[in-house]
Each structure stands twice: as structure tokens, then as C-alpha cells.
Coordinates of C-alpha atoms in Angstrom, one line a residue:
M13 CA 44.8 74.9 159.1
V14 CA 44.5 78.7 158.6
R15 CA 44.9 80.5 161.8
T16 CA 42.8 83.4 163.0
P17 CA 44.2 86.9 162.5
T18 CA 46.6 87.9 165.2
A19 CA 48.9 90.9 165.7
A20 CA 51.5 89.0 163.6
A21 CA 49.0 88.4 160.9
V22 CA 48.0 92.0 160.8
A23 CA 51.6 93.0 160.6
A24 CA 52.0 90.5 157.7
A25 CA 49.0 92.0 156.0
L26 CA 50.5 95.5 156.2
T27 CA 53.8 94.1 154.9
V28 CA 52.3 92.3 151.9
A29 CA 50.1 95.4 151.2
A30 CA 53.2 97.4 150.9
L31 CA 54.6 94.8 148.5
G32 CA 51.5 95.0 146.3
L33 CA 49.3 92.2 147.7
A34 CA 45.9 93.2 148.9
P35 CA 45.3 92.5 152.6
T36 CA 42.1 90.7 151.9
Q37 CA 43.9 88.5 149.4
A38 CA 46.7 87.8 151.8
L39 CA 44.4 86.7 154.6
A40 CA 41.5 85.0 152.8
E41 CA 41.0 81.3 152.7
T42 CA 40.2 81.6 149.0
P43 CA 41.3 84.7 147.1
A44 CA 38.5 86.6 145.4
P45 CA 38.6 86.3 141.6
A46 CA 39.9 89.3 139.8
P47 CA 37.3 91.2 137.7
A48 CA 37.1 90.1 134.1
T49 CA 38.4 93.5 133.0
A50 CA 41.4 93.5 135.2
T51 CA 44.7 94.0 133.4
V52 CA 47.0 93.5 136.4
P53 CA 48.5 90.0 136.5
A54 CA 47.3 87.7 139.3
S55 CA 49.5 87.7 142.4
P56 CA 50.6 84.5 144.2
E57 CA 48.2 83.3 146.8
L58 CA 49.3 84.0 150.4
R59 CA 47.9 82.0 153.3
F60 CA 48.9 82.0 157.0
H61 CA 49.0 78.5 158.6
D62 CA 49.7 76.7 161.8
I63 CA 52.3 74.1 160.8
P64 CA 53.2 71.1 163.0
G65 CA 56.8 71.2 164.1
S66 CA 58.9 68.5 165.6
G67 CA 58.0 67.3 169.1
G68 CA 54.4 68.4 168.8
I69 CA 54.9 72.2 168.8
T70 CA 53.2 74.6 166.4
L71 CA 55.1 76.8 164.0
K72 CA 53.6 79.9 162.6
G73 CA 54.1 80.1 158.9
N74 CA 52.8 81.3 155.6
V75 CA 52.6 79.8 152.2
L76 CA 52.8 81.4 148.8
T77 CA 51.8 79.4 145.7
P78 CA 51.9 80.3 142.1
A79 CA 49.0 82.4 140.9
D80 CA 48.4 80.0 138.0
A81 CA 48.7 76.8 140.0
A82 CA 46.7 74.1 138.2
P83 CA 45.1 71.1 139.8
G84 CA 47.2 68.0 139.5
R85 CA 50.4 70.0 138.8
T86 CA 53.3 70.2 141.2
Y87 CA 55.9 72.9 141.7
P88 CA 59.4 73.0 143.3
L89 CA 59.3 73.8 147.0
I90 CA 61.4 76.3 148.9
V91 CA 61.4 76.4 152.7
L92 CA 62.6 79.5 154.5
P93 CA 63.2 79.4 158.3
S94 CA 63.2 82.9 159.8
S95 CA 66.2 84.8 161.1
W96 CA 66.9 85.2 164.8
G97 CA 64.2 87.3 166.4
M98 CA 62.2 87.7 163.1
P99 CA 58.7 86.6 162.3
Q100 CA 57.8 84.6 159.2
V101 CA 56.8 87.7 157.2
E102 CA 60.5 88.5 156.9
Y103 CA 60.8 86.8 153.5
I104 CA 57.5 87.9 151.9
A105 CA 59.0 90.1 149.2
Q106 CA 61.4 87.4 148.0
A107 CA 58.8 84.6 148.5
K108 CA 56.4 86.5 146.3
R109 CA 59.0 86.8 143.6
L110 CA 59.8 83.1 143.8
A111 CA 56.1 82.2 143.7
D112 CA 55.7 84.5 140.7
S113 CA 58.4 82.4 138.9
G114 CA 56.7 79.0 139.8
Y115 CA 57.7 78.0 143.3
V116 CA 55.7 76.9 146.3
V117 CA 57.3 78.9 149.2
V118 CA 56.8 78.1 152.9
S119 CA 58.4 80.4 155.4
Y120 CA 57.9 80.0 159.1
T121 CA 58.9 81.6 162.4
S122 CA 61.7 79.5 164.0
R123 CA 60.7 77.7 167.2
G124 CA 60.8 79.7 170.4
F125 CA 60.3 83.1 168.7
W126 CA 57.2 85.2 168.5
L127 CA 54.1 83.0 168.2
S128 CA 55.8 79.7 167.3
G129 CA 55.9 77.1 170.0
G130 CA 58.8 75.6 171.9
H131 CA 62.0 77.3 173.1
V132 CA 65.0 78.9 171.3
E133 CA 67.4 76.1 170.8
V134 CA 70.0 77.9 168.6
A135 CA 69.8 75.5 165.6
G136 CA 69.7 72.5 167.9
P137 CA 68.3 69.1 166.8
P138 CA 64.7 70.3 167.3
D139 CA 65.3 73.2 164.8
V140 CA 66.8 70.8 162.3
A141 CA 63.9 68.4 162.7
D142 CA 61.4 71.3 162.2
V143 CA 62.7 71.8 158.6
S144 CA 61.9 68.2 157.8
A145 CA 58.5 68.5 159.5
V146 CA 57.7 71.6 157.5
I147 CA 58.7 69.8 154.3
D148 CA 56.4 66.9 155.3
W149 CA 53.5 69.3 155.8
A150 CA 54.1 71.2 152.6
L151 CA 54.1 67.9 150.6
A152 CA 50.8 67.0 152.2
H153 CA 49.1 70.4 152.0
T154 CA 50.5 72.2 148.9
P155 CA 51.2 71.3 145.3
A156 CA 54.9 70.9 146.2
D157 CA 57.1 68.4 144.3
A158 CA 58.9 65.9 146.5
G159 CA 61.8 65.7 144.1
R160 CA 62.5 69.4 143.9
I161 CA 63.0 70.8 147.4
G162 CA 65.2 73.8 148.4
V163 CA 65.8 75.5 151.7
G164 CA 67.4 78.8 152.6
G165 CA 67.5 81.9 154.7
V166 CA 69.3 84.8 156.2
S167 CA 71.5 84.5 159.4
Y168 CA 69.8 82.1 161.7
G169 CA 67.7 80.7 158.8
A170 CA 71.0 80.1 156.9
G171 CA 72.5 78.2 159.8
I172 CA 69.5 76.0 160.2
S173 CA 69.2 75.4 156.5
L174 CA 72.8 74.2 156.2
L175 CA 72.3 71.8 159.1
A176 CA 69.0 70.5 157.7
S177 CA 70.8 69.6 154.4
A178 CA 73.0 67.2 156.4
H179 CA 69.9 65.4 157.8
D180 CA 67.3 65.4 155.1
S181 CA 68.4 64.0 151.7
R182 CA 65.3 65.4 150.1
I183 CA 66.9 68.8 150.1
K184 CA 68.5 69.4 146.7
A185 CA 69.5 73.1 147.0
V186 CA 70.5 75.5 149.8
V187 CA 71.0 79.2 149.9
A188 CA 72.7 80.3 153.1
L189 CA 73.1 84.1 153.5
S190 CA 75.0 85.8 156.3
G191 CA 75.0 82.6 158.3
W192 CA 77.5 80.4 160.1
A193 CA 79.1 77.1 159.3
D194 CA 81.3 77.1 162.5
L195 CA 79.6 78.7 165.4
I196 CA 82.7 78.6 167.7
E197 CA 84.8 80.3 165.1
S198 CA 82.1 82.9 164.7
I199 CA 81.6 84.0 168.3
Y200 CA 84.7 82.6 170.0
S201 CA 87.4 83.0 167.5
G202 CA 91.0 83.3 168.9
R203 CA 89.5 81.8 172.1
T204 CA 88.0 85.3 172.7
Q205 CA 84.3 86.0 173.4
H206 CA 82.8 88.3 170.8
V207 CA 80.8 90.2 173.4
Q208 CA 78.9 92.7 171.4
A209 CA 77.7 90.1 169.0
A210 CA 76.6 87.7 171.8
A211 CA 74.9 90.6 173.7
L212 CA 73.0 91.6 170.6
L213 CA 71.8 88.1 169.9
G214 CA 71.0 87.4 173.6
A215 CA 69.0 90.6 174.0
A216 CA 67.0 89.9 170.8
G217 CA 66.4 86.4 171.9
Y218 CA 65.0 87.4 175.3
L219 CA 62.9 90.3 173.7
T220 CA 61.3 88.2 170.9
G221 CA 61.6 84.6 172.1
R222 CA 61.8 82.1 174.9
P223 CA 65.4 80.9 175.3
S224 CA 65.7 77.3 176.4
P225 CA 67.3 76.5 179.8
E226 CA 70.4 75.3 178.0
L227 CA 70.7 78.6 176.2
H228 CA 70.3 80.4 179.5
Q229 CA 73.2 78.5 180.8
V230 CA 75.4 79.0 177.7
L231 CA 74.9 82.8 177.7
S232 CA 75.6 83.0 181.4
D233 CA 78.8 80.9 181.1
F234 CA 79.9 82.9 178.0
A235 CA 79.4 86.3 179.5
G236 CA 80.9 85.1 182.8
S237 CA 84.1 83.8 181.2
R238 CA 83.6 80.4 182.8
L239 CA 86.8 78.7 181.8
D240 CA 85.8 75.6 183.8
R241 CA 82.9 75.2 181.3
E242 CA 84.8 76.2 178.2
Q243 CA 84.8 72.6 176.7
Q244 CA 81.0 72.4 177.3
L245 CA 80.6 75.7 175.4
I246 CA 82.8 74.4 172.5
D247 CA 80.9 71.1 172.4
W248 CA 77.6 72.9 172.3
G249 CA 78.7 75.1 169.4
R250 CA 80.1 72.2 167.4
R251 CA 76.8 70.3 167.6
R252 CA 75.3 73.4 165.9
S253 CA 78.0 73.8 163.2
A254 CA 77.5 72.5 159.7
S255 CA 81.3 72.3 159.4
E256 CA 81.1 69.3 161.8
Q257 CA 78.6 67.6 159.5
V258 CA 80.1 68.4 156.1
D259 CA 80.5 64.7 155.3
R260 CA 76.8 64.2 155.6
I261 CA 76.1 67.3 153.5
N262 CA 78.4 66.0 150.8
T263 CA 76.8 62.5 150.9
N264 CA 73.3 64.0 150.5
G265 CA 74.7 66.1 147.6
A266 CA 72.7 69.3 147.9
A267 CA 73.9 72.3 145.8
V268 CA 75.1 74.9 148.3
M269 CA 75.3 78.6 147.8
L270 CA 77.0 80.7 150.6
G271 CA 76.9 84.5 150.8
N272 CA 78.3 86.8 153.4
A273 CA 79.8 90.3 154.0
W274 CA 83.5 91.0 154.6
G275 CA 82.7 93.0 157.7
D276 CA 80.1 90.7 159.3
T277 CA 80.6 91.3 163.0
I278 CA 78.4 88.4 164.1
F279 CA 79.6 85.6 161.6
P280 CA 83.0 86.7 160.2
P281 CA 83.8 85.5 156.7
N282 CA 86.7 83.1 157.4
Q283 CA 84.6 80.3 158.7
Y284 CA 82.4 80.4 155.5
G285 CA 85.5 80.2 153.3
S286 CA 86.9 77.3 155.2
F287 CA 83.6 75.4 155.0
Y288 CA 83.2 76.1 151.3
E289 CA 86.5 74.4 150.6
K290 CA 85.2 71.2 152.3
L291 CA 82.1 71.0 150.1
T292 CA 82.3 68.5 147.2
G293 CA 79.0 69.0 145.5
P294 CA 77.8 72.0 143.4
K295 CA 78.8 75.1 145.3
R296 CA 79.1 78.9 145.1
L297 CA 80.6 81.5 147.5
E298 CA 80.0 85.2 147.4
F299 CA 81.5 87.9 149.5
R300 CA 80.5 91.6 149.4
P301 CA 81.1 94.7 151.5
G302 CA 78.9 95.3 154.5
D303 CA 78.0 93.9 157.9
H304 CA 75.7 91.2 159.1
A305 CA 72.8 90.8 156.6
T306 CA 73.4 94.2 155.1
A307 CA 74.5 92.7 151.7
E308 CA 71.1 91.1 151.2
G309 CA 69.0 93.3 153.4
S310 CA 67.6 95.6 150.7
G311 CA 66.2 92.5 149.0
L312 CA 64.0 91.7 152.0
F313 CA 62.2 95.0 151.2
G314 CA 61.7 94.0 147.6
L315 CA 64.5 96.3 146.3
P316 CA 66.9 95.2 143.5
N317 CA 69.6 93.1 145.1
D318 CA 72.5 91.1 143.6
T319 CA 72.6 88.5 146.4
W320 CA 68.9 87.6 146.0
T321 CA 69.1 87.7 142.2
N322 CA 71.9 85.0 142.4
A323 CA 69.9 83.1 145.0
H324 CA 67.0 82.8 142.6
R325 CA 69.3 81.8 139.8
W326 CA 70.8 79.1 142.1
F327 CA 67.3 77.7 142.9
D328 CA 66.3 77.9 139.3
R329 CA 69.4 75.9 138.2
Y330 CA 69.2 73.1 140.8
L331 CA 65.4 72.9 141.3
K332 CA 64.1 73.7 137.9
G333 CA 67.1 72.6 135.8
E334 CA 67.4 75.9 134.0
R335 CA 70.6 76.5 132.1
N336 CA 71.1 80.0 133.3
G337 CA 74.9 80.0 133.6
V338 CA 75.2 80.2 137.4
D339 CA 77.0 76.9 137.4
T340 CA 79.4 77.9 134.7
E341 CA 80.6 81.1 136.2
A342 CA 83.6 81.2 138.5
P343 CA 82.2 79.7 141.7
V344 CA 83.8 82.2 144.0
Q345 CA 82.6 85.7 143.4
I346 CA 83.9 88.7 145.5
K347 CA 83.5 92.4 145.5
S348 CA 86.2 94.7 147.0
R349 CA 85.2 97.1 149.8
S350 CA 86.8 100.0 148.0
S351 CA 86.0 99.4 144.3
E352 CA 83.1 98.3 142.1
G353 CA 82.6 95.1 140.1
Y354 CA 83.0 91.4 140.9
E355 CA 86.1 89.2 140.7
G356 CA 85.8 85.5 140.0
Y357 CA 88.0 82.8 141.3
P358 CA 88.1 79.0 140.8
D359 CA 88.1 78.3 144.6
W360 CA 88.6 80.1 147.9
K361 CA 92.3 79.2 148.1
A362 CA 92.9 81.1 144.9
V363 CA 91.8 84.4 146.5
G364 CA 94.9 86.3 147.3
A365 CA 97.1 83.4 146.2
A366 CA 98.8 85.4 143.4
A367 CA 101.2 87.2 145.7
T368 CA 102.0 87.8 149.4
E369 CA 103.7 90.8 150.9
K370 CA 105.3 90.3 154.3
L371 CA 105.5 93.3 156.6
P372 CA 108.4 92.5 159.0
L373 CA 107.7 93.2 162.7
T374 CA 111.3 93.6 163.6
D375 CA 111.1 96.1 166.5
T376 CA 110.5 94.9 170.0
E377 CA 107.4 96.4 171.4
H378 CA 106.2 96.5 175.1
V379 CA 102.4 97.0 175.7
F380 CA 100.7 97.6 179.1
T381 CA 97.4 95.9 179.1
G382 CA 93.9 97.0 180.1
V383 CA 93.8 100.4 178.4
D384 CA 92.1 101.1 175.1
S385 CA 94.6 102.7 172.8
G386 CA 92.0 104.1 170.4
A387 CA 92.5 101.4 167.9
D388 CA 89.4 99.2 167.7
G389 CA 87.2 97.2 165.4
G390 CA 84.1 99.5 165.6
I391 CA 80.6 98.8 166.7
V392 CA 78.7 95.6 165.9
L393 CA 76.4 96.1 162.8
L394 CA 77.1 99.8 162.5
S395 CA 80.8 100.2 161.5
S396 CA 80.9 97.8 158.6
A397 CA 77.6 99.1 157.3
L398 CA 79.1 102.6 157.2
D399 CA 82.0 101.2 155.3
Q400 CA 79.6 99.6 152.9
F401 CA 77.5 102.6 152.2
V402 CA 79.7 105.6 152.7
K403 CA 83.2 104.1 152.6
A404 CA 83.9 105.1 156.2
P405 CA 85.4 102.2 158.1
P406 CA 86.7 102.6 161.7
A407 CA 89.7 104.9 161.7
A408 CA 92.6 105.8 164.0
A409 CA 95.3 108.5 164.0
V410 CA 98.1 105.9 163.9
P411 CA 101.0 108.3 164.8
L412 CA 99.1 109.5 167.8
L413 CA 98.3 106.1 169.3
P414 CA 99.9 105.9 172.8
R415 CA 102.8 103.6 172.5
A416 CA 102.6 102.4 176.1
F417 CA 99.3 100.7 175.2
A418 CA 99.7 100.0 171.5
A419 CA 102.4 98.3 169.5
V420 CA 102.8 99.8 166.0
W421 CA 104.8 98.7 162.9
Q422 CA 104.5 100.4 159.6
S423 CA 105.6 99.6 156.0
G424 CA 107.1 102.1 153.7
R425 CA 104.9 104.1 151.3
H426 CA 103.7 101.9 148.4
D427 CA 104.5 103.1 144.9
T428 CA 101.5 101.3 143.4
D429 CA 98.1 100.3 144.5
K430 CA 97.9 97.2 146.7
R431 CA 94.8 95.0 146.2
I432 CA 94.5 93.0 149.4
R433 CA 92.4 89.8 148.9
G434 CA 91.8 87.0 151.4
T435 CA 93.2 86.3 154.8
A436 CA 96.2 88.2 156.3
R437 CA 98.1 86.2 158.8
L438 CA 100.1 87.4 161.8
H439 CA 103.1 85.5 163.1
T440 CA 104.8 86.8 166.2
T441 CA 106.4 85.8 169.5
V442 CA 104.7 87.0 172.8
T443 CA 106.1 87.2 176.3
P444 CA 103.5 87.8 179.0
T445 CA 104.0 88.8 182.6
R446 CA 100.9 86.9 183.6
S447 CA 99.5 83.5 182.7
D448 CA 96.4 84.9 180.9
G449 CA 95.9 87.7 178.4
T450 CA 94.2 89.1 175.4
F451 CA 95.4 91.2 172.5
I452 CA 93.8 92.4 169.3
A453 CA 95.7 92.8 166.0
Y454 CA 94.6 95.5 163.5
L455 CA 95.8 96.0 159.9
Y456 CA 95.4 99.7 158.8
D457 CA 95.6 101.5 155.5
V458 CA 97.5 104.7 156.5
G459 CA 97.2 107.8 154.4
P460 CA 99.6 110.7 154.0
L461 CA 98.2 112.5 157.1
G462 CA 98.6 109.4 159.3
I463 CA 94.9 108.5 159.4
G464 CA 94.5 104.8 159.3
K465 CA 91.4 103.1 157.9
L466 CA 90.8 99.7 159.3
V467 CA 91.4 96.9 156.8
T468 CA 90.9 94.0 159.1
N469 CA 91.4 92.8 162.7
A470 CA 91.1 89.7 164.9
P471 CA 91.4 88.9 168.7
Y472 CA 93.6 86.4 170.4
T473 CA 93.4 85.1 174.0
F474 CA 95.7 82.8 175.9
H475 CA 95.3 81.0 179.3
G476 CA 97.7 79.0 181.4
R477 CA 100.9 80.3 179.9
T478 CA 104.1 80.5 182.0
P479 CA 104.8 84.1 182.9
H480 CA 108.0 85.6 181.3
Q481 CA 108.2 82.6 179.0
P482 CA 107.9 83.5 175.2
F483 CA 105.6 81.6 172.9
G484 CA 104.7 81.8 169.3
V485 CA 101.4 83.0 167.9
D486 CA 99.8 82.4 164.5
L487 CA 96.6 84.4 164.0
D488 CA 94.4 84.7 160.9
L489 CA 92.9 88.1 160.6
F490 CA 89.3 88.3 159.3
S491 CA 89.3 87.8 155.5
T492 CA 88.6 90.9 153.4
A493 CA 89.0 92.5 150.0
Y494 CA 90.5 96.1 150.2
D495 CA 92.4 98.3 147.8
V496 CA 95.2 100.4 149.3
P497 CA 96.0 103.4 147.2
A498 CA 99.5 104.2 146.0
G499 CA 101.4 106.5 148.4
H500 CA 99.8 104.9 151.5
R501 CA 101.3 102.6 154.1
L502 CA 100.2 99.5 155.8
A503 CA 100.4 99.4 159.6
L504 CA 100.0 96.6 162.0
V505 CA 98.7 97.7 165.4
I506 CA 98.3 95.6 168.5
D507 CA 96.5 96.6 171.7
T508 CA 94.7 94.8 174.5
V509 CA 91.2 96.3 174.7
D510 CA 88.4 96.5 172.1
P511 CA 84.7 96.9 172.9
L512 CA 83.8 94.1 170.4
Y513 CA 85.5 91.5 172.6
I514 CA 85.9 90.4 176.2
E515 CA 89.5 90.8 177.3
H516 CA 91.3 88.6 179.9
N517 CA 94.2 90.9 181.0
P518 CA 95.1 90.9 184.7
L519 CA 95.7 94.3 186.3
A520 CA 99.1 95.8 185.6
A521 CA 100.0 93.0 183.1
Q522 CA 102.4 93.6 180.2
L523 CA 102.9 91.9 176.8
T524 CA 106.2 92.0 174.9
F525 CA 106.3 91.3 171.2
T526 CA 109.6 90.2 169.8
S527 CA 111.1 89.0 166.5
P528 CA 113.7 86.3 167.3
R529 CA 116.4 85.9 164.7
T530 CA 115.5 82.2 164.3
D531 CA 111.8 82.9 164.0
P532 CA 111.1 86.4 162.7
S533 CA 107.7 88.0 163.3
Y534 CA 105.7 89.3 160.4
V535 CA 102.2 89.9 159.0
A536 CA 101.6 88.2 155.6
V537 CA 99.2 90.2 153.4
P538 CA 97.7 88.4 150.4
L539 CA 97.5 90.4 147.2
R540 CA 95.8 90.1 143.9
E541 CA 98.1 90.9 140.9
K542 CA 96.9 93.6 138.5

């Protein structure tokens, strides 16, 4: 059923007008025929629909069909759930291009947001069931081919699409951009709340949607550091993580393309890399510079975009059967944050496997907690975007960091460029004066003047430790690709406060970092050989 124009429909009309579709064409039940003398090719037909979702709710959606659709002919179907807080018009630019190339495209506002019914369930079972319901509706109301179905999306739409591929065997191809495969590793890595990311998502959820009672409770427990409900939080996140359902995804056999940015401050890249390794069907992994959704963001406005170009190639290969070479290229494609061009690898484990440089952390360092030393990971969405567009990552004057609140170890100057690729790992021994605590590890590229550019970071939190009793820590920093120029140093900095994270340091606590002779401390930096 075509719905009556609403504020969302008007906004959609303006959007498609900007993309070259006439508003009357976009909103009409039947598009007016083009004049006989027209030389402009026909555009795909856009219609707005009320689509039945799971559990009896209504999802607000739109449908684009090929302009030359012929009666009795079917076309491959692509379903695009919207991102968190976004209406269904989000994908119109890419949906139009897909329809131009012969797809039926259905995008819809995810449940609980804007004018769609229900509550925000954070990719819970109702969201997954919605994808199947939309597929059912599309097969009944559009010239969609039941044997050629793909799903995809950005961020929230990516997470929902991956989960849907575990539950609906009709799905043959998935494109999941800037999404998550492990929700806990995304927002609670190192047992530490990623507070800026959660606050941004929570605020957007309340402004544009209707969070479910369960989500109300989860956000309250998360922000309130309710350790007595930690296991409930973890269980809630696991139920919404494709990594927990990878066996079902592999059984169903969908071809999965994953794309993300190195500096994604909402869904860091490590969890996508780990998930990719577990997939056994056709798969592709792409990492580029940027922050959350910035790598593919320009494509949502119809601008040229490598991520979306490859997404179309992926759908063409696995829904149309085109031999376009996307499946014969190296399946892992990455671009360094500090250089141009792509590098191909046979798998994720091969990234950075050529060589490893260990920076020994031999000096004992004592750090008082609760004070921000000036080393930090930046601001959610902003800092990594600045790194992407103007090569300006978060920086710190490493020699000036107050040593009472920051532990610092530096390498010697490197004679040659160092091409960091993959996941740096910290191994150290910590002795706390209290049972709970948090620290954040940062790896910096330090130039001749002592200014350190952030290469990567990661938080670590512990609870219930015996005071004054040392314990070992192994911490994976967030994966990256960064080129350190010759003449620069690497520095490992540890402090206890970062605005990106909630810290759990009692007043007047202290952390001591040591390197026992029988278990030396180090940071292992993965490198690509020249």
C-alpha cells in the first residue's frame, strides 16, 4: 500500500529531487510517461510503501524498480535496513544506481525509529525477523526473484543484515559496512565502557526513536557501571552479535563483504577482522582510513566512492553471476592511513605477519590514577575523520606528558620507514594499590620535535584484583595501517583517563608497570615488509 505523503515523504522527495528524480515521479502511484521527444533515459520508479514487519508492526519503506521492468520478468532483490536513527531515504542514491543496473531495491526505516512501528530493539530477534518479513513482502509485491536476494546496509543496517543472513537461507549476498560482528567487543572492549560511543547512540536513539524497556535498562546499567548486572549486559550483546551465529551464517552460505574504517570509534576494526576469519563461504574484507561510516559516507550522497563501487560489484557477482573479478582479487583489501593505494592480502592473519618489532618496556613506571595526562584517543566521530581527510590524528607532546600520570617508553629513531599493519599487542605486568582500575595504552609516532601522532590505542579495566599483587596483562590495541617515517620513534604511553571511556580508578590509587626478568614486558608492532 502506498502511504499518504508525510514529513518523511516530503523529505524523501527533496532528497530524490537532488539526486535527479522528479518529486512527482517519486511520489506518484504510476509515473507519468516521458514525452516522446525526451532524450534523458528513464529513471527507476520510486514508491513509498507501508510494509508489514514482524509481530504486526508497520515499517515505512520505499521501493525502486528498474525503469525498463517488463511484465513477467524478475530481478534480483536487495533489502537495505536503515542505519541507527536514519529514515529509509538514507540509501536512495545507491538504491537508484542499483535499480539502474537491474535490481529491485527495498529500503526501510528500522523498527522503533521515525515513523516505523515498534520499539528500538538493537538488532534483537524482532529486527532480524523484520528482514525476512520485508523479503516476503517484496516477493509478493515487486518483480523480485526469490532465488537472488541480497541484504546490506551501513552501521545498524550492517549489523541487522549479518544477523539476518544467519536466520534466512534465502539471502545469498551480504554487504555490511561500518557494522559490528561482536557488539561487546565494540562497546565494551577491555571490559571498559566506550562512553562517548554509547552516549551518542543513546542520544540519537531517544531523539529519533522509541527505545524498548530492555534498552532503557541496558543503557542505565551501562552508564551506571552496574557490575552486578555485567553478565546480563554481556548476554544481551552476544544475542545481537553475528560472531555468535557464524556457524549458521556459514551453513546458509551467503557471500559476505565487510567494510570498515581503521579509526571507527563506535565499532572498532578488530572484531570485524576476527569475524572474517571465521567465515567459510565467499568473503571480502576492506579497511580504509576514517571513522564510523565516513569511508562510505560520500556514497550516500551519490558521490564517487570506492566502498560502494565494490559493494555493487559484490552484489553483481553473487546475485547476477557476473564475472567482474571481485572474487579473484585478494580478499582482504586495506588502505594505509598515511599513504595512497590498496594492499591485498590472502586473509586477515596475513596482514602484518611479515615481521614484528618488539618495543621493550624495561623501565618500571608508577602512575597515579584519575588525572588525564593529555594523551587521549580523541573525540568520537571527529578525530578519526580529521585523520582521514587532513591527516591530523590526535596528538600529544610526548616529552611534556606529566610522568606522575603517564608511563612513557620510547624506541630509538628508526633509520627506515616502518609500515605498521594489523594489531599491535601489549604485554605487561601491573601491580595495583586497589582492587579495581582502568588504564589506556596509546601507541604514538613521535617526530623530531617530540610531537606524537596517535597510531592506535585501547582501554583495559580490571575488577576484584588483590591490591599490591602483580598480574599479567595482554591487550590487543585497535588494528590499523600506518606508515612511520624514517627518523621518527615509536612511543608507548599509558595513562588512566580518556574521555572516550569510563574509568574505574578509586581515589588516590596507583598503578605500577614492571618488566620481570622471567616475563619481560613489551609492545609487539606488526610490520609489512617493503
